[in-house]
CSV table of C-alpha atoms in Angstrom, one decimal:
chain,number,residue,atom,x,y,z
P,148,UNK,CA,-32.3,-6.4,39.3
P,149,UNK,CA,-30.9,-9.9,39.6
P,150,UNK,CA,-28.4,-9.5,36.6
P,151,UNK,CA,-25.3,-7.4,35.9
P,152,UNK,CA,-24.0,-5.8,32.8
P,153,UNK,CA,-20.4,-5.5,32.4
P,154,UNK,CA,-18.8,-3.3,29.4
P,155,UNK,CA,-15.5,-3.9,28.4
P,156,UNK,CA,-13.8,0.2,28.4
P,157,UNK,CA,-10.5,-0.4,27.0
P,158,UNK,CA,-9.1,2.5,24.5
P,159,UNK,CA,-8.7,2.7,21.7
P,160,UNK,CA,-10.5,-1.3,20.2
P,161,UNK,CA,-10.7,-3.5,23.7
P,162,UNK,CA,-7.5,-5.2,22.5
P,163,UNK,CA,-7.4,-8.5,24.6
P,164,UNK,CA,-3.8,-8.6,26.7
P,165,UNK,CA,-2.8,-9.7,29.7
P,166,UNK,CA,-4.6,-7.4,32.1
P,167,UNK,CA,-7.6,-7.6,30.4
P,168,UNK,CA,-8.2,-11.5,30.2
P,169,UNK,CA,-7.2,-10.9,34.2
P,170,UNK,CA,-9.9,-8.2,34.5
P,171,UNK,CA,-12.6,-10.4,32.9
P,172,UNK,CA,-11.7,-13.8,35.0
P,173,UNK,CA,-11.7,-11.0,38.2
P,174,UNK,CA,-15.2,-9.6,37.4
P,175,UNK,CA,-16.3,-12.8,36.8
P,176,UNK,CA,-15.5,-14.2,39.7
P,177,UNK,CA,-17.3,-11.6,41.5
P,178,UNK,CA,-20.5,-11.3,40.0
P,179,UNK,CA,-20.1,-15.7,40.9
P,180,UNK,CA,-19.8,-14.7,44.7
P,181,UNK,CA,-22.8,-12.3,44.5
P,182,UNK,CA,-26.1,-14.3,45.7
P,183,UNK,CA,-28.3,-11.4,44.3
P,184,UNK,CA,-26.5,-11.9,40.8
P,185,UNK,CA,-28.4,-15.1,38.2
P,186,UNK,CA,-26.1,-13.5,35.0
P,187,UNK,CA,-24.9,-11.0,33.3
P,188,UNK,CA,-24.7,-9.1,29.6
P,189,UNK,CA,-21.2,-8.6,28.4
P,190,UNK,CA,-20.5,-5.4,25.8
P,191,UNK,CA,-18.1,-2.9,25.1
P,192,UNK,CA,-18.2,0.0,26.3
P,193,UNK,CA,-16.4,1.6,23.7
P,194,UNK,CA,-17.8,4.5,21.7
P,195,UNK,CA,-16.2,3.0,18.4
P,196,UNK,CA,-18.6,-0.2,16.9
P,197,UNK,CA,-16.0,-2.4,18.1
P,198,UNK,CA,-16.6,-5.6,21.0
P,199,UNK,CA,-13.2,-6.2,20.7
P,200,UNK,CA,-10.4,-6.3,18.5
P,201,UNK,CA,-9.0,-9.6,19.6
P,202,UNK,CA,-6.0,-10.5,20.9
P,203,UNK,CA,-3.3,-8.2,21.2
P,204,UNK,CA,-0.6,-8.9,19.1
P,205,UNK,CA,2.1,-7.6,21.1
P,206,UNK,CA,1.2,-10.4,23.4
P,207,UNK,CA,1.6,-13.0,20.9
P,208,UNK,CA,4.5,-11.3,18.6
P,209,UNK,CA,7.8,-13.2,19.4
P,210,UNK,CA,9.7,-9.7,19.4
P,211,UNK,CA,7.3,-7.8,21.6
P,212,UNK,CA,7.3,-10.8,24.2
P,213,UNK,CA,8.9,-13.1,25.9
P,214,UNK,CA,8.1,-16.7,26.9
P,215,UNK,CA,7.8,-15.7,30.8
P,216,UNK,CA,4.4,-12.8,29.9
P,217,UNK,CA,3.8,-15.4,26.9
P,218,UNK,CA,3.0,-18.0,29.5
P,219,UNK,CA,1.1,-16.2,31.6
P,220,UNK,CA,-0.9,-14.5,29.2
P,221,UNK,CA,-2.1,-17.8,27.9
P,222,UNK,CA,-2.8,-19.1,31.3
P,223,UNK,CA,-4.7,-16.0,32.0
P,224,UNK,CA,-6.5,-16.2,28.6
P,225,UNK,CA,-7.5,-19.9,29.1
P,226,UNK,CA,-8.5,-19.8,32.3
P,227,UNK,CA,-11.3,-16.9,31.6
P,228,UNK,CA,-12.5,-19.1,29.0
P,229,UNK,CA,-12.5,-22.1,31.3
P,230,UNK,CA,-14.4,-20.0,33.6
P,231,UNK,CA,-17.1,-18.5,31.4
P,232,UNK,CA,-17.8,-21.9,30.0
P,233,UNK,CA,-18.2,-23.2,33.6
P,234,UNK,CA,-20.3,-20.4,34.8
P,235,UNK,CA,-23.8,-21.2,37.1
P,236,UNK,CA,-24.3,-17.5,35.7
P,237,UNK,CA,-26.4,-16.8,32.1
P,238,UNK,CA,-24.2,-14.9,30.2
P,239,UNK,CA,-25.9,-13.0,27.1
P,240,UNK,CA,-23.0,-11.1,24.7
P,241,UNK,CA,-24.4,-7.9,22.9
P,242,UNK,CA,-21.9,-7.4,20.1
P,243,UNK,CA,-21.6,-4.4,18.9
P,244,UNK,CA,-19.9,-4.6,15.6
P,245,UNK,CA,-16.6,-6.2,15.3
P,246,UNK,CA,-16.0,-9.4,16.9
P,247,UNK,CA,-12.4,-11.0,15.3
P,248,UNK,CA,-10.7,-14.1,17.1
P,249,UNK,CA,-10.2,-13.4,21.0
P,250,UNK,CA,-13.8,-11.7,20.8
P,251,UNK,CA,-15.3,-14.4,18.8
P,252,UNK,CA,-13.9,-17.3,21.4
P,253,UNK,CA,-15.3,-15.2,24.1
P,254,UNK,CA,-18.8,-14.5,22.3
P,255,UNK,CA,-18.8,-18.4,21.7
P,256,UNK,CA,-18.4,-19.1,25.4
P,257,UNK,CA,-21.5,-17.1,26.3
P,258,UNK,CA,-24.9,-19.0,26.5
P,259,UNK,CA,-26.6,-16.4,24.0
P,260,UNK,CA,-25.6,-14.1,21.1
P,261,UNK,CA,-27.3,-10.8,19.9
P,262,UNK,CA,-24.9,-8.5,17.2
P,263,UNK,CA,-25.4,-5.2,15.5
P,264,UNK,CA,-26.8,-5.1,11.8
P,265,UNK,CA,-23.0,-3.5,11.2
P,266,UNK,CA,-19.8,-5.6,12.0
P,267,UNK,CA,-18.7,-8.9,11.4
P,268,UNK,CA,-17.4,-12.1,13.8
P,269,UNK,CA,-15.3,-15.1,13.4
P,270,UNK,CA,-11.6,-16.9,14.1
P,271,UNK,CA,-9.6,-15.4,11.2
P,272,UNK,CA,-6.0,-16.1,13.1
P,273,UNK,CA,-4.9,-18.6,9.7
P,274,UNK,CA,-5.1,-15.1,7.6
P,275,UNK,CA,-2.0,-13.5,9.9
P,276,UNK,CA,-0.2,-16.9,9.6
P,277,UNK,CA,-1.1,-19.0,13.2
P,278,UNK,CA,-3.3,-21.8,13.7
P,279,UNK,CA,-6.4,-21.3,15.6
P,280,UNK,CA,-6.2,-22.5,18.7
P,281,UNK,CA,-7.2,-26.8,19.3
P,282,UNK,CA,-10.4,-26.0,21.4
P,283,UNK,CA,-11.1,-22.4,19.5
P,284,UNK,CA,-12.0,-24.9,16.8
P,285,UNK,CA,-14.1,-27.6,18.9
P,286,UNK,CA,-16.2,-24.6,20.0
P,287,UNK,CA,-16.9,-23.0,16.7
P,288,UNK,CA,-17.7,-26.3,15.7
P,289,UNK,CA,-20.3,-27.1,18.6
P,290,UNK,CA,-21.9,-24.0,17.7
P,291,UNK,CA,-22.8,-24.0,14.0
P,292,UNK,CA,-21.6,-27.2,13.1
P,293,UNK,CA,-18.5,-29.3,11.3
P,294,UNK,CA,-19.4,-28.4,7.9
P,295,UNK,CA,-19.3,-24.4,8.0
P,296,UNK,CA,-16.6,-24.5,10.9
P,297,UNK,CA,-14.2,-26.1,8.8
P,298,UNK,CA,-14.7,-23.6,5.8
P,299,UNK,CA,-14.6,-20.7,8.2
P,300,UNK,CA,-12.1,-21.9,10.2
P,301,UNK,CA,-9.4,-23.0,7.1
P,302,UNK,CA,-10.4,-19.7,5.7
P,303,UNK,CA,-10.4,-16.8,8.3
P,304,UNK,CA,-13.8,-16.3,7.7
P,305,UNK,CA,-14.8,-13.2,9.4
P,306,UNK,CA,-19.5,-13.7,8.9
P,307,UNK,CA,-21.2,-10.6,8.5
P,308,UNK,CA,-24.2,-10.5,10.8
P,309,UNK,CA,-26.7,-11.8,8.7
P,310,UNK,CA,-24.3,-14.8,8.0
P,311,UNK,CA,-23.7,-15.1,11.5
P,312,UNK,CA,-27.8,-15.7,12.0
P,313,UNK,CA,-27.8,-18.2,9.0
P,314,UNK,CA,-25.6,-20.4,10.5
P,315,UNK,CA,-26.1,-20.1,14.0
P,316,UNK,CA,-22.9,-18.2,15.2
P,317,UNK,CA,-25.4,-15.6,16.8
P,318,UNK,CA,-28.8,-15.7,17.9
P,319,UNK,CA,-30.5,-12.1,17.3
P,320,UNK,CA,-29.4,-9.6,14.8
P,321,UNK,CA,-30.9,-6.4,15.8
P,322,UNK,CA,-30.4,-1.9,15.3
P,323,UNK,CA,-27.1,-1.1,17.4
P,324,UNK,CA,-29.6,1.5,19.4
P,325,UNK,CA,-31.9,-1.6,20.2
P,326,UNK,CA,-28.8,-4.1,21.0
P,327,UNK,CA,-28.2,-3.4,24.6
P,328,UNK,CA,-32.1,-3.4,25.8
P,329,UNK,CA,-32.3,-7.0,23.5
P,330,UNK,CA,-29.8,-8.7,25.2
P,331,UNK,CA,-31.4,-7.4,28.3
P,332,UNK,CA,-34.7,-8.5,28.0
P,333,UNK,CA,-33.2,-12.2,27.1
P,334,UNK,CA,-31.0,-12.3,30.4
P,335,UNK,CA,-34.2,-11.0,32.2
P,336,UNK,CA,-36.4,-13.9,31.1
P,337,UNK,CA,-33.9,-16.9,31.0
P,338,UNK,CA,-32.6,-15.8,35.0
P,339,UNK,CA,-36.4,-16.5,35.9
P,340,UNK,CA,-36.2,-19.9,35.1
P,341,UNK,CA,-35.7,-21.7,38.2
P,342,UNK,CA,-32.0,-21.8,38.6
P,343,UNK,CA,-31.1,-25.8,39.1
P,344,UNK,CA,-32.2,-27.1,35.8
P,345,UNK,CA,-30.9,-24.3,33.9
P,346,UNK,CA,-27.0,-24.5,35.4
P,347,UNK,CA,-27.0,-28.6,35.3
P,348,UNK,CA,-28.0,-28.5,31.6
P,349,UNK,CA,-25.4,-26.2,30.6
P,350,UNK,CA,-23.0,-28.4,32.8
P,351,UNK,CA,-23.9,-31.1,30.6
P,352,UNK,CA,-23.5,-29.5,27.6
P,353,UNK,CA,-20.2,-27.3,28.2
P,354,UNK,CA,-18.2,-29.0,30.7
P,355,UNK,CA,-16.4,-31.3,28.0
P,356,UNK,CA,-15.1,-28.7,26.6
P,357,UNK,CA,-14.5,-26.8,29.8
P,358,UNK,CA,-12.1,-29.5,30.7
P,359,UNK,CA,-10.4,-30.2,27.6
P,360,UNK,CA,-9.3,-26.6,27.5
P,361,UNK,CA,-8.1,-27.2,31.0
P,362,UNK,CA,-6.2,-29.8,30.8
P,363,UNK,CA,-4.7,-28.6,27.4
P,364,UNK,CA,-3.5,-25.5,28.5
P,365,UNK,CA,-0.2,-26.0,29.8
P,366,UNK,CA,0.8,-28.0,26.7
P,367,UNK,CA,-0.4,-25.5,25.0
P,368,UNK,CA,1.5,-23.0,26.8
P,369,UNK,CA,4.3,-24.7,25.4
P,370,UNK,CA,3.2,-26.0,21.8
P,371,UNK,CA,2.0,-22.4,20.6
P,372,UNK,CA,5.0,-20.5,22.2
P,373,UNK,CA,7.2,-23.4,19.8
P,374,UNK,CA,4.9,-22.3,17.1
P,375,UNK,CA,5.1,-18.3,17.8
P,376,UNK,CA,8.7,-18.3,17.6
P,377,UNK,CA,9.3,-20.6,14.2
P,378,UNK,CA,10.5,-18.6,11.5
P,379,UNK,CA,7.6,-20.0,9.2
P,380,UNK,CA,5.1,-17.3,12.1
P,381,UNK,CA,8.0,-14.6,13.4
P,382,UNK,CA,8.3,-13.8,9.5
P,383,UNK,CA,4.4,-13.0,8.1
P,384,UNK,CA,4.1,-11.8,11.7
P,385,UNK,CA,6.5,-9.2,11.3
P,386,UNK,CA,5.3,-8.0,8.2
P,387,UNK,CA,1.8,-8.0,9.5
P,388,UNK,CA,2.7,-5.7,12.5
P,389,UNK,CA,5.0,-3.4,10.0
P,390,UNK,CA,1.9,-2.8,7.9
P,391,UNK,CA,-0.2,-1.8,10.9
P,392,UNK,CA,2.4,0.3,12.2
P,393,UNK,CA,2.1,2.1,8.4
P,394,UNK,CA,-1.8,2.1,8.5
P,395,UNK,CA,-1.6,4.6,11.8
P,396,UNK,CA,0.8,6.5,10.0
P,397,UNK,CA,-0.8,7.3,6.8
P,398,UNK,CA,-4.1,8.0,9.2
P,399,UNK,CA,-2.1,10.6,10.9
């Protein structure tokens, strides 16, 4: 085979942290090295119908923190996204069910999208009390458009699957049993095309973006760090992580 498939394994919902934004820009820049590898599907690997959870919010909860892992969180974040926008590699996500926020950015940055019938995707960070992030929104937008990005976007719109189709945020909608061999049989016959024409056309089309979330980043760094640790966030933020903390409880 001339493609890869990597699963994301991390218990208990693929929360997205520090290690795990390194572990993704690490695999990623192995499977670039390998001559034999054209692309690759990303998943979960998880038993639970989960792609991943997001972001975790210890690494963006003031308390839980510090500016120091903040930074380089962020930096380690960014620059996988960077990354898999940049890619020579075809990248095909199979979602398997939910796909909030970090997992939606990342499922944006790949060049093709297939989901479960189950789950449900989108940037719903304004429901916990933060902005999305500045190029979060420019690639939400590029994808389906100003019109339903600003809705979703204002909103916390998390689309269900069929949703996701209609507007474009996905490109297949398929059984979870049939998800992994669909996305498969995509990679298989885009990483035929010959190479050149494929990986200058998506150089043209992503590396705007690519670059703007580049050079943004360190600003960013700074700007959202500001913004974490404002009493207007630190406040519904607490409360948000109290009443998770009380959801595992009453599940115990």
């Amino acid at each position: 085979d001339n493609y890869a498939v990597v699963r994301m394994c991390k218990e208990p919902v693929n929360s997205m942290n520090l290690d795990l934004w390194a572990d993704l820009s690490r695999c990623l820049e192995y499977l670039e090295s390998q001559d034999w590898c054209k692309g690759f599907v990303l998943t979960s690997g998880l038993k639970r119908p989960i792609f991943t959870a997001g972001n975790d919010l210890k690494e963006l909860y003031a308390k839980t923190t510090s500016k120091f892992r903040f930074s380089d969180f962020w930096r380690a974040q960014t620059g996988f996204l960077v990354r898999l926008n940049r890619t020579k590699l075809v990248v095909v996500a199979a979602i398997k069910g939910a796909c909030p926020a970090g997992g939606c950015i990342t499922a944006m940055g790949c060049d093709y999208r297939v989901m479960t019938e189950k789950g449900y995707i989108g940037l719903n960070e304004v429901l916990i009390g933060v902005p999305v992030p500045r190029y979060w929104c420019k690639s939400m937008e590029r994808i389906i458009g100003a019109r339903h990005a600003h809705t979703a976007l204002m909103t916390g719109k998390m689309f269900k699957p069929k949703e996701a189709l209609a507007v474009g945020l996905v490109d297949q909608v398929v059984p979870e049993d049939r998800l992994l061999a669909t996305a498969e049989a995509v990679l298989s016959k885009w990483v035929k095309i010959p190479s050149f024409g494929v990986q200058s056309t998506k150089h043209f089309m992503k590396e705007e973006l690519a670059k703007q979330m580049e050079d943004y980043c360190e600003e960013e760094v700074k700007v959202t760090w500001d913004i974490l640790t404002s009493p207007m966030i630190t406040g519904p933020m607490e409360r948000y992580m109290s009443s998770l903390g009380k959801a595992k409880k009453s599940k115990l």
